[in-house]
Coordinates of C-alpha atoms in Angstrom, one line a residue:
Chain A
X18 CA 29.8 29.1 74.4
X19 CA 32.8 28.6 72.4
X20 CA 33.9 30.9 69.7
X21 CA 35.9 30.9 67.0
X22 CA 39.0 33.1 66.3
X23 CA 37.2 35.5 64.0
X24 CA 34.2 35.7 66.6
X25 CA 36.7 36.7 69.3
X26 CA 38.4 39.6 67.5
X27 CA 35.1 40.9 66.6
X28 CA 33.6 40.5 70.1
X29 CA 36.8 42.5 71.7
X30 CA 36.6 45.1 68.8
X31 CA 32.9 45.9 69.7
X32 CA 33.3 45.8 73.4
X33 CA 31.3 42.3 73.7
X34 CA 32.2 39.5 75.7
X35 CA 30.1 37.3 73.1
X36 CA 28.7 37.5 69.6
X37 CA 27.2 34.6 67.5
X38 CA 27.7 34.4 63.5
X39 CA 25.0 36.0 61.9
X40 CA 24.6 39.2 64.6
X41 CA 25.6 42.5 63.2
X42 CA 27.9 44.4 65.3
X43 CA 29.7 47.8 65.3
X44 CA 33.3 47.7 65.9
X45 CA 36.6 49.5 66.4
X46 CA 38.9 50.0 63.7
X47 CA 42.3 49.4 64.8
X48 CA 43.9 50.4 61.2
X49 CA 42.4 51.5 57.8
X50 CA 44.2 51.1 54.9
X51 CA 43.9 52.8 51.4
X52 CA 46.0 53.2 48.1
X53 CA 45.9 55.2 44.7
X54 CA 42.9 53.9 43.5
X55 CA 40.4 54.0 46.1
X56 CA 41.7 56.3 48.2
X57 CA 41.0 59.5 46.2
X58 CA 37.2 58.7 46.1
X59 CA 37.4 57.8 49.7
X60 CA 38.9 61.3 50.7
X61 CA 36.2 63.0 48.8
X62 CA 33.3 61.5 50.5
X63 CA 35.3 61.9 54.0
X64 CA 35.1 65.8 52.9
X65 CA 31.8 65.8 51.5
X66 CA 30.3 64.1 55.0
X67 CA 32.3 65.5 57.3
X68 CA 33.2 68.8 56.0
X69 CA 36.4 70.4 54.0
X70 CA 38.4 70.8 57.5
X71 CA 37.5 67.9 59.2
X72 CA 40.4 65.9 60.5
X73 CA 40.8 62.1 60.7
X74 CA 39.2 60.0 63.8
X75 CA 43.0 58.9 64.7
X76 CA 46.1 59.9 62.5
X77 CA 48.1 57.0 63.7
X78 CA 45.6 54.4 62.6
X79 CA 45.2 55.2 59.0
X80 CA 47.7 53.7 56.5
X81 CA 47.8 55.3 52.7
X82 CA 50.1 52.7 50.7
X83 CA 49.9 54.0 46.8
X84 CA 50.9 51.0 44.6
X85 CA 48.4 50.4 42.0
X86 CA 49.4 52.6 38.9
X87 CA 52.5 54.4 39.6
X88 CA 55.0 53.6 36.5
X89 CA 52.4 55.2 34.2
X90 CA 52.1 58.6 31.9
X91 CA 48.1 58.5 32.4
X92 CA 47.5 61.8 33.8
X93 CA 44.2 60.8 35.8
X94 CA 46.3 58.1 37.9
X95 CA 49.2 60.5 38.3
X96 CA 46.4 63.0 39.8
X97 CA 45.4 60.5 42.1
X98 CA 48.7 60.3 43.7
X99 CA 48.7 64.1 43.9
X100 CA 45.3 63.8 46.0
X101 CA 46.6 61.3 48.3
X102 CA 50.1 63.2 48.6
X103 CA 48.3 66.6 49.4
X104 CA 45.5 64.6 52.1
X105 CA 48.5 63.1 53.8
X106 CA 50.3 66.4 54.2
X107 CA 47.2 68.5 55.1
X108 CA 46.1 65.7 57.9
X109 CA 49.7 65.6 58.9
X110 CA 49.8 61.2 58.3
X111 CA 52.9 59.6 59.5
X112 CA 52.0 56.3 57.5
X113 CA 52.3 57.4 54.0
X114 CA 53.9 56.1 51.6
X115 CA 54.9 58.5 48.7
X116 CA 55.9 57.7 45.1
X117 CA 59.2 59.0 44.1
X118 CA 60.8 59.0 47.7
X119 CA 62.6 56.2 49.7
X120 CA 59.1 55.6 51.8
X121 CA 57.4 53.8 48.4
X122 CA 56.9 50.6 48.9
X123 CA 54.7 49.1 46.3
X124 CA 52.0 46.7 46.8
X125 CA 49.9 47.3 50.0
X126 CA 49.1 43.7 51.3
X127 CA 53.0 43.1 51.4
X128 CA 53.8 46.5 52.5
X129 CA 51.5 46.0 55.6
X130 CA 53.2 43.2 57.5
X131 CA 56.6 44.5 56.3
X132 CA 55.8 47.9 58.5
X133 CA 54.2 45.8 61.1
X134 CA 50.6 47.0 60.5
X135 CA 49.2 43.3 60.5
X136 CA 48.8 42.3 64.3
X137 CA 47.7 39.5 65.8
X138 CA 43.9 40.0 67.4
X139 CA 43.3 43.4 65.8
X140 CA 40.7 44.7 63.1
X141 CA 42.1 45.9 59.9
X142 CA 39.7 47.3 56.7
X143 CA 41.3 48.1 53.7
X144 CA 39.8 49.7 50.3
X145 CA 40.8 46.5 48.7
X146 CA 39.4 43.0 48.4
X147 CA 42.9 41.2 49.1
X148 CA 42.9 43.2 52.4
X149 CA 42.3 39.5 53.7
X150 CA 45.9 38.9 53.2
X151 CA 46.4 40.1 56.8
X152 CA 44.3 37.2 58.0
X153 CA 47.5 35.3 58.2
X154 CA 49.0 37.2 61.1
X155 CA 45.3 36.4 63.2
X156 CA 44.2 39.6 62.4
X157 CA 40.3 40.1 61.5
X158 CA 41.2 41.8 58.0
X159 CA 38.6 42.5 54.9
X160 CA 37.9 44.7 52.0
X161 CA 35.3 47.4 52.0
X162 CA 34.5 50.2 49.3
X163 CA 35.2 54.0 49.4
X164 CA 32.0 54.7 51.5
X165 CA 32.7 52.6 54.2
X166 CA 36.1 53.8 54.4
X167 CA 35.1 57.4 54.3
X168 CA 32.7 56.9 57.2
X169 CA 35.8 54.9 59.2
X170 CA 38.0 58.0 58.4
X171 CA 35.5 60.2 60.4
X172 CA 34.4 57.7 63.1
X173 CA 36.7 54.8 63.4
X174 CA 33.9 52.7 63.2
X175 CA 31.9 50.4 60.8
X176 CA 29.4 47.9 61.3
X177 CA 30.1 43.9 60.5
X178 CA 28.1 40.6 60.3
X179 CA 29.9 38.4 62.3
X180 CA 30.6 35.6 59.7
X181 CA 30.4 31.8 60.3
X182 CA 33.4 30.0 59.8
X183 CA 34.7 27.2 56.9
X184 CA 37.7 25.4 58.4
X185 CA 40.3 23.8 56.0
X186 CA 42.9 21.5 57.5
X187 CA 46.0 20.2 55.9
X188 CA 47.3 17.1 57.7
X189 CA 50.8 16.2 57.2
X190 CA 53.9 17.9 55.7
X191 CA 53.6 19.6 52.3
X192 CA 55.6 17.9 49.6
X193 CA 58.7 19.7 48.1
X194 CA 57.1 20.2 44.8
X195 CA 54.0 21.8 46.4
X196 CA 53.2 25.6 47.4
X197 CA 50.9 27.3 49.2
X198 CA 49.1 28.5 46.1
X199 CA 48.4 25.0 45.0
X200 CA 46.8 24.2 48.0
X201 CA 44.5 27.8 47.9
X202 CA 43.7 27.3 44.1
X203 CA 42.5 23.4 45.4
X204 CA 40.5 24.9 47.8
X205 CA 38.7 27.6 45.2
X206 CA 38.3 24.9 42.9
X207 CA 36.7 22.6 45.4
X208 CA 34.3 25.0 46.9
X209 CA 33.8 27.5 43.9
X210 CA 34.3 31.0 43.8
X211 CA 31.1 32.2 45.8
X212 CA 31.5 29.1 48.2
X213 CA 32.8 30.9 51.1
X214 CA 30.2 34.2 50.6
X215 CA 29.6 36.1 53.7
X216 CA 32.1 33.1 55.5
X217 CA 35.7 33.6 57.2
X218 CA 37.9 30.7 56.1
X219 CA 40.3 29.4 58.5
X220 CA 43.2 27.6 57.7
X221 CA 45.3 24.6 59.9
X222 CA 46.7 21.6 60.4
X223 CA 50.7 21.0 60.7
X224 CA 50.9 21.5 56.8
X225 CA 49.7 25.0 57.3
X226 CA 51.4 26.0 60.5
X227 CA 54.7 24.5 59.2
X228 CA 54.8 27.3 56.7
X229 CA 56.2 30.3 57.0
X230 CA 54.6 34.0 57.0
X231 CA 54.7 34.4 53.3
X232 CA 53.4 30.7 52.7
X233 CA 50.3 31.5 54.9
X234 CA 50.0 35.0 53.3
X235 CA 49.1 33.2 50.0
X236 CA 46.6 31.1 51.5
X237 CA 44.7 34.2 52.8
X238 CA 45.2 36.2 50.2
X239 CA 43.0 34.1 48.2
X240 CA 40.1 33.8 50.4
X241 CA 38.4 36.4 48.5
X242 CA 38.4 34.5 45.4
X243 CA 36.4 32.2 47.3
X244 CA 34.1 34.6 48.0
X245 CA 35.1 34.7 51.5
X246 CA 34.8 37.8 53.8
X247 CA 37.8 37.3 55.6
X248 CA 40.7 34.8 55.9
X249 CA 42.5 33.7 59.5
X250 CA 45.0 31.5 60.9
X251 CA 45.3 31.2 64.3
X252 CA 48.7 33.0 65.4
X253 CA 51.9 31.0 66.8
X254 CA 55.8 31.6 67.4
X255 CA 56.4 32.3 63.7
X256 CA 53.8 35.0 63.6
X257 CA 55.3 36.5 67.0
X258 CA 58.4 36.7 65.5
X259 CA 57.5 38.2 62.5
X260 CA 55.6 40.8 63.8
X261 CA 57.7 41.7 66.9
X262 CA 60.5 41.9 64.3
X263 CA 58.5 45.1 62.4
X264 CA 56.6 46.6 65.5
X265 CA 56.7 47.7 69.0
X266 CA 53.2 47.8 69.0
X267 CA 51.3 45.9 72.1
X268 CA 48.9 43.6 70.5
X269 CA 46.8 40.9 72.4
X270 CA 46.5 37.5 70.1
X271 CA 43.5 35.6 70.1
X272 CA 42.7 32.0 69.6
X273 CA 39.7 29.7 69.0
X274 CA 38.2 28.5 72.2
X275 CA 37.9 24.5 72.2
X276 CA 35.4 23.4 69.9
X277 CA 33.7 26.4 68.5
X278 CA 30.7 26.1 66.1
X279 CA 32.2 25.6 62.4
X280 CA 30.1 26.1 59.3
X281 CA 32.0 23.0 58.0
X282 CA 35.3 21.4 58.5
X283 CA 37.5 20.0 55.1
X284 CA 40.6 18.0 55.7
X285 CA 42.9 17.6 53.3
X286 CA 46.0 15.1 53.1
X287 CA 49.0 17.1 52.3
X288 CA 50.7 14.3 50.8
X289 CA 47.9 13.8 48.1
X290 CA 48.0 17.3 46.8
X291 CA 49.0 17.9 43.4
X292 CA 50.6 21.3 41.5
X293 CA 47.3 22.8 40.4
X294 CA 46.4 25.5 38.1
X295 CA 43.0 27.7 37.6
X296 CA 42.1 27.8 33.9
X297 CA 40.9 30.5 32.2
X298 CA 38.2 32.6 33.1
X299 CA 37.5 32.0 36.8
X300 CA 39.9 31.2 39.8
X301 CA 37.9 27.9 40.5
X302 CA 38.4 26.2 37.2
X303 CA 40.6 24.0 38.6
X304 CA 43.1 21.5 36.6
X305 CA 46.1 19.7 37.7
X306 CA 49.0 20.7 35.9
X307 CA 49.2 17.0 34.9
X308 CA 45.6 17.3 33.0
X309 CA 46.9 20.8 31.0
X310 CA 50.5 20.1 30.6
X311 CA 51.6 21.0 27.3
X312 CA 49.0 23.9 27.0
X313 CA 50.8 26.4 24.5
X314 CA 51.7 29.8 26.4
X315 CA 52.9 33.0 25.3
X316 CA 54.0 34.5 28.6
X317 CA 54.7 34.2 32.0
X318 CA 53.9 36.2 34.7
X319 CA 55.8 36.3 38.3
X320 CA 54.4 39.1 40.7
X321 CA 51.6 40.7 42.9
X322 CA 50.8 40.7 46.3
X323 CA 49.8 36.6 46.2
X324 CA 52.7 35.8 44.1
X325 CA 55.4 38.6 44.1
X326 CA 57.1 38.0 47.8
X327 CA 60.4 37.3 48.5
X328 CA 59.8 33.5 48.9
X329 CA 58.0 33.1 45.6
X330 CA 61.1 34.5 43.9
X331 CA 63.2 32.4 45.5
X332 CA 60.9 29.1 44.4
X333 CA 60.8 30.4 40.8
X334 CA 64.7 31.1 40.6
X335 CA 65.3 27.6 42.0
X336 CA 63.9 26.2 38.8
X337 CA 65.0 28.9 36.3
X338 CA 68.6 28.9 37.1
X339 CA 71.0 27.9 34.3
X340 CA 68.0 28.1 31.9
X341 CA 66.5 30.6 29.5
X342 CA 63.0 31.4 29.2
X343 CA 60.9 30.4 26.2
X344 CA 58.2 32.8 26.5
X345 CA 58.3 36.7 27.3
X346 CA 58.5 36.4 31.0
X347 CA 57.7 38.9 34.0
X348 CA 59.0 39.8 37.2
X349 CA 57.7 42.2 39.3
X350 CA 58.5 42.6 43.0
X351 CA 55.8 43.1 45.1
X352 CA 57.5 46.0 47.0
X353 CA 60.7 48.2 47.0
X354 CA 62.2 45.9 49.8
X355 CA 61.6 42.4 48.0
X356 CA 63.2 44.0 44.8
X357 CA 66.4 44.9 47.3
X358 CA 66.3 41.3 48.4
X359 CA 66.2 39.9 44.8
X360 CA 69.8 41.6 44.7
X361 CA 70.8 40.5 47.9
X362 CA 69.6 36.9 48.1
X363 CA 71.7 33.9 46.4
X364 CA 70.4 30.7 45.3
X365 CA 73.6 28.4 44.0
X366 CA 76.2 31.1 44.1
X367 CA 74.0 33.9 42.1
X368 CA 71.6 36.7 43.3
X369 CA 67.9 36.3 42.2
X370 CA 68.3 39.2 40.2
X371 CA 71.1 38.0 38.3
X372 CA 69.5 34.7 37.8
X373 CA 66.3 36.0 36.4
X374 CA 67.9 38.5 34.2
X375 CA 70.5 35.9 32.6
X376 CA 67.5 33.6 31.8
X377 CA 66.1 36.7 29.7
X378 CA 63.1 37.9 31.6
X379 CA 61.7 41.7 32.0
X380 CA 62.5 43.0 35.6
X381 CA 59.9 45.7 36.9
X382 CA 59.5 47.9 39.6
X383 CA 57.8 47.3 42.8
X384 CA 53.6 47.8 42.1
X385 CA 50.7 46.4 41.4
X386 CA 51.7 46.1 37.8
X387 CA 49.8 44.0 35.1
X388 CA 47.7 41.8 37.5
X389 CA 44.8 43.9 37.1
X390 CA 45.4 45.3 33.7
X391 CA 45.9 48.9 34.5
X392 CA 46.1 51.9 32.3
X393 CA 47.7 51.0 28.6
X394 CA 51.4 51.8 29.3
X395 CA 51.5 49.0 32.3
X396 CA 54.3 47.1 32.9
X397 CA 53.3 43.4 31.4
X398 CA 49.8 44.4 30.6
X399 CA 48.5 41.6 28.0
X400 CA 47.2 43.6 25.1
X401 CA 45.8 41.2 23.1
X402 CA 45.6 37.7 22.5
X403 CA 48.0 36.3 24.9
X404 CA 48.1 33.6 26.5
X405 CA 49.7 33.8 30.0
X406 CA 50.5 31.7 33.0
X407 CA 50.8 33.7 36.1
X408 CA 51.4 33.5 40.0
X409 CA 48.6 36.5 40.8
X410 CA 45.1 35.6 41.8
X411 CA 42.7 36.4 39.3
X412 CA 42.0 35.1 35.8
X413 CA 38.7 36.5 35.0
X414 CA 37.8 37.8 31.5
X415 CA 40.1 41.1 31.1
X416 CA 41.6 41.0 34.2
X417 CA 45.1 41.4 33.2
X418 CA 44.3 44.1 30.4
X419 CA 42.7 42.3 27.4
X420 CA 39.3 40.5 27.3
X421 CA 40.9 38.7 24.5
X422 CA 43.5 37.2 26.4
X423 CA 43.9 33.8 28.6
X424 CA 45.4 33.7 32.4
X425 CA 46.1 30.4 34.0
X426 CA 47.3 31.1 37.7
X427 CA 49.4 28.8 39.2
X428 CA 52.1 28.5 41.8
X429 CA 55.8 29.9 41.4
X430 CA 57.5 26.6 40.5
X431 CA 54.4 25.6 38.2
X432 CA 54.9 29.2 36.5
X433 CA 58.9 29.2 36.2
X434 CA 59.0 25.7 35.0
X435 CA 56.3 26.7 32.0
X436 CA 58.4 30.1 31.4
X437 CA 61.2 27.8 30.1
X438 CA 59.5 25.5 27.9
X439 CA 56.5 27.9 27.1
X440 CA 54.0 25.3 27.5
X441 CA 52.5 24.6 30.8
X442 CA 55.3 22.2 32.6
X443 CA 55.0 20.2 35.7
X444 CA 57.5 21.8 38.3
X445 CA 58.5 18.2 39.4
X446 CA 60.7 18.0 35.9
X447 CA 63.0 21.4 36.8
X448 CA 63.3 20.8 40.7
X449 CA 66.8 20.3 41.5
X450 CA 67.7 18.7 45.1
X451 CA 67.2 20.7 47.7
X452 CA 69.7 23.2 48.6
X453 CA 69.8 25.9 51.2
X454 CA 69.0 29.7 50.0
X455 CA 70.4 32.2 52.3
X456 CA 69.1 35.8 52.5
X457 CA 71.9 38.4 52.5
X458 CA 74.6 35.5 52.7
X459 CA 77.8 35.5 50.2
X460 CA 77.9 33.0 47.2
Chain B
X13 CA 10.3 49.2 50.4
X14 CA 7.8 51.4 49.1
X15 CA 9.5 51.8 45.7
X16 CA 8.8 51.1 41.7
X17 CA 11.2 50.9 39.4
X18 CA 10.4 50.2 35.7
X19 CA 12.0 50.2 32.4
X20 CA 14.0 47.9 30.3
X21 CA 16.0 45.1 31.6
X22 CA 19.9 43.9 30.8
X23 CA 20.4 40.3 31.0
X24 CA 23.8 38.8 31.8
X25 CA 25.0 35.2 33.7
X26 CA 26.8 34.1 36.3
X27 CA 30.0 35.2 38.4
X28 CA 29.9 38.9 36.6
X29 CA 33.2 40.4 38.6
X30 CA 34.3 44.0 38.9
X31 CA 36.4 44.0 36.0
X32 CA 33.8 43.2 34.0
X33 CA 31.7 46.0 35.8
X34 CA 34.2 48.4 35.1
X35 CA 37.5 47.6 33.6
X36 CA 40.3 48.5 35.9
X37 CA 42.0 50.8 33.4
X38 CA 39.2 53.3 34.1
X39 CA 39.3 53.4 37.9
X40 CA 41.3 56.9 37.2
X41 CA 38.4 59.5 36.9
X42 CA 37.3 61.6 39.4
X43 CA 34.1 60.4 41.3
X44 CA 33.0 63.8 42.2
X45 CA 33.7 66.0 39.1
X46 CA 30.5 66.3 37.0
X47 CA 32.1 65.7 33.5
X48 CA 34.5 62.9 34.1
X49 CA 32.2 60.9 36.6
X50 CA 29.9 60.3 33.4
X51 CA 32.6 58.1 32.0
X52 CA 31.6 55.9 34.6
X53 CA 28.3 55.5 32.9
X54 CA 30.0 55.0 29.5
X55 CA 32.2 52.2 30.8
X56 CA 29.9 50.6 33.0
X57 CA 29.6 46.6 32.0
X58 CA 32.1 47.2 29.2
X59 CA 34.3 44.3 30.4
X60 CA 31.7 42.0 29.7
X61 CA 32.6 39.7 26.9
X62 CA 30.8 40.6 23.8
X63 CA 28.9 37.0 23.5
X64 CA 27.7 37.4 26.9
X65 CA 26.7 41.0 27.0
X66 CA 22.9 41.2 26.5
X67 CA 21.4 37.7 26.8
X68 CA 20.1 35.6 25.6
X69 CA 22.0 36.9 22.3
X70 CA 24.6 39.0 23.5
X71 CA 26.3 41.6 21.2
X72 CA 24.3 44.3 23.1
X73 CA 26.3 46.7 25.1
X74 CA 25.0 48.0 28.5
X75 CA 25.8 51.8 27.2
X76 CA 25.8 52.4 23.4
X77 CA 29.1 53.5 22.1
X78 CA 29.5 57.2 22.8
X79 CA 26.7 57.2 25.1
X80 CA 27.0 58.3 28.6
X81 CA 23.8 56.9 30.0
X82 CA 21.9 53.5 29.2
X83 CA 18.9 52.8 28.2
X84 CA 18.7 50.2 30.7
X85 CA 17.3 50.4 33.9
X86 CA 17.4 46.8 35.6
X87 CA 20.4 44.7 35.4
X88 CA 19.3 41.0 35.4
X89 CA 22.1 38.4 36.7
X90 CA 22.8 34.9 37.7
X91 CA 24.6 33.8 40.9
X92 CA 27.7 35.6 42.4
X93 CA 26.9 39.0 41.0
X94 CA 30.2 41.7 41.6
X95 CA 32.7 39.3 42.5
X96 CA 36.2 40.4 42.6
X97 CA 37.7 43.5 44.0
X98 CA 36.4 46.1 46.5
X99 CA 36.2 48.8 43.7
X100 CA 33.1 50.8 44.6
X101 CA 33.5 52.3 41.5
X102 CA 31.5 49.1 40.0
X103 CA 28.0 50.0 41.7
X104 CA 28.8 53.2 41.0
X105 CA 29.2 53.0 37.5
X106 CA 26.1 51.3 37.5
X107 CA 23.9 54.1 38.7
X108 CA 26.1 56.6 36.5
X109 CA 25.0 54.4 33.7
X110 CA 21.2 55.3 34.9
X111 CA 20.4 52.0 36.3
X112 CA 18.4 51.5 39.5
X113 CA 18.5 48.2 40.5
X114 CA 20.2 44.4 39.8
X115 CA 18.1 41.6 40.5
X116 CA 20.5 38.1 40.7
X117 CA 20.3 34.8 42.4
X118 CA 23.1 36.2 44.5
X119 CA 25.8 38.6 45.3
X120 CA 29.9 39.0 46.3
X121 CA 29.5 40.4 49.8
X122 CA 31.9 43.6 49.0
X123 CA 29.7 44.5 46.3
X124 CA 26.3 43.9 48.1
X125 CA 27.5 46.0 51.0
X126 CA 29.0 48.8 48.7
X127 CA 25.8 49.1 46.5
X128 CA 23.6 49.5 49.8
X129 CA 26.1 51.7 52.1
X130 CA 27.0 53.8 49.0
X131 CA 23.1 53.9 48.4
X132 CA 23.8 53.5 44.6
X133 CA 21.5 50.7 43.4
X134 CA 19.3 48.2 45.1
X135 CA 20.8 44.4 45.1
X136 CA 17.6 42.4 45.2
X137 CA 18.0 38.5 45.4
X138 CA 15.8 36.4 43.2
X139 CA 14.6 33.2 44.0
X140 CA 14.8 32.0 40.7
X141 CA 17.4 32.3 38.0
X142 CA 15.9 34.9 35.7
X143 CA 18.4 35.1 33.4
X144 CA 16.3 32.0 31.8
X145 CA 13.1 34.0 32.1
X146 CA 13.7 37.9 31.1
X147 CA 15.5 38.8 27.7
X148 CA 17.3 41.9 27.2
X149 CA 15.3 44.6 26.3
X150 CA 12.1 43.3 28.2
X151 CA 10.0 45.9 29.8
X152 CA 10.4 44.7 34.0
X153 CA 8.9 46.6 37.0
X154 CA 9.8 45.7 40.2
X155 CA 7.5 46.1 42.9
X156 CA 9.5 47.2 46.0
X157 CA 6.3 46.5 48.7
X158 CA 5.0 43.1 47.4
X159 CA 8.7 42.0 46.7
X160 CA 8.4 40.9 43.0
X161 CA 9.8 41.4 39.7
X162 CA 7.2 41.4 36.8
X163 CA 8.1 41.1 33.3
X164 CA 5.6 43.2 31.5
X165 CA 6.8 42.0 27.9
X166 CA 5.8 38.1 28.7
X167 CA 3.2 39.1 31.8
X168 CA 5.2 37.0 34.1
X169 CA 6.1 37.9 37.8
X170 CA 8.7 36.6 39.8
X171 CA 9.3 36.9 43.8
X172 CA 12.0 38.9 45.3
X173 CA 13.6 37.9 48.5
X174 CA 13.2 40.7 51.0
X175 CA 16.2 43.2 51.5
X176 CA 16.1 42.1 55.2
X177 CA 19.0 43.3 57.6
X178 CA 19.9 46.0 55.0
X179 CA 16.6 47.5 54.8
X180 CA 17.0 50.5 56.9
X181 CA 19.9 51.7 55.5
X182 CA 18.6 51.1 52.1
X183 CA 15.3 52.9 52.8
X184 CA 17.7 55.9 54.5
X185 CA 19.6 56.4 51.0
X186 CA 23.4 54.9 52.2
X187 CA 25.3 54.7 55.5
X188 CA 25.9 58.2 56.0
X189 CA 22.0 59.1 56.0
X190 CA 21.5 56.2 57.9
X191 CA 24.0 56.9 60.7
X192 CA 22.7 60.6 60.8
X193 CA 19.1 59.2 61.4
X194 CA 20.4 57.3 64.1
X195 CA 22.4 60.5 65.7
X196 CA 25.7 58.5 65.1
X197 CA 27.2 61.1 63.2

């Protein structure tokens, strides 16, 4: 019987020729990723269960990327980095990206592809719910807790229930004022924050396959906001080019069989899409920008694993160039590489960095920063009754630091246009005629 | 599942996400250190907006100010309980506060899995939305063998769904004990 891409990866990882949705299987893990919030308790569980002197199952398959609470004076948060550092040294882990060194990266879900760990056909588990981002590469990738991660550290295995797949097809070219974030906010609004619970979400159609890898990552990043277990996109030449430029690892891409059994298939006409927001306090509280146009704001935030990639800043800069921001605006590159790219990527003769700085934005260091609130001294954190528009992925009560704050989620285009006016603004009012952006080029 | 859980109920609504269960700023404490881990109990469910904390009237903290343990034994929730992040600190904080079970109409997948694999709390699913039928402070009793929850304050009983696939892990007390029992580790 035909299998979906997700079923095929799990069949391969469990040493079976066939699996059905709903079955529970034990899979071999290709990569385990953890960070500074969940790494220390994972290490604690590993040592408790396997012994103080136990070795990890395969040091080449463990990736530790501190990213959550980095630029803070919180003593407990800083202690967590010390625990990671000591463990990496003790276990002689080659893939540890230490804070305060040139190896420091920032947000794990963007650093993982940069470092070549997102490989088609493989299985990735991570102690972070947005691990699902890597599904953009045709990998099975999902978030787990500390106990499961501690179990993997010792055994290299984990049980999973094979999910059914919901397929989302976007037909036709995406309009120039629409970004991947608009697509996923539309979907989550349609299915609800538990609409895909226990299921895989697959994205397909020429509207999706014409996207670059970063656009695709924006889609798969937010499947967890629909309750999904993993997001997935069939790999193609765009995927292979990206991965092969970053690793020599010999991956085996997998694809859907012809006519596999789906839980459901939804089709969207790309031309009908509108710029979207998620209103407070839930990612499925959808509205078109037109419906909430003019809503007063006190802050704008561009950053995170879903909205802090270089293409997100290219989009925002296109709109902000030549303007001053009308509200406090925070720019937080996901990784140190993205931060560097801000200084080497030009739009209309100016670096992205200068465009944001000259517009009056606050420029941050690479990390998760205020996306999830964090310690009270976190850059950009909402401390009280702010009304923020943000390119991040969650707007539950208190998510960005204060229960009194309100957060609207939107695309980098919409956030940039709204930053200028201080009100929710349709990006079409500010989008210039299409111009080329060239990374590393001369002005 | 041969277990009875009896005590006061704490009632919340739909889509209680992990930031409400344990706000991110508190994820810094050690989960092993006996002094430090108590703070997870103190701040458990502290992110729930005041008017929705302790339904139907709200305004009731799960853990009283300056306490480390909650007076509530069972949490009653609506749909999609535990959505959001993968932080295992969420079910851990509920256990650390002293509660033993959550009864909701549905769970987010990672929270459910963490609750079971870590052996922290038992995540029961109810057929009916009990948020309408149980008030914060009501005395309840979960019968794990018959799969029912009784509201001892009102005298009414409600069926619970069987634990299904995960019952062996729940009964073993978590994934490590389960794996050891089956000779896997």
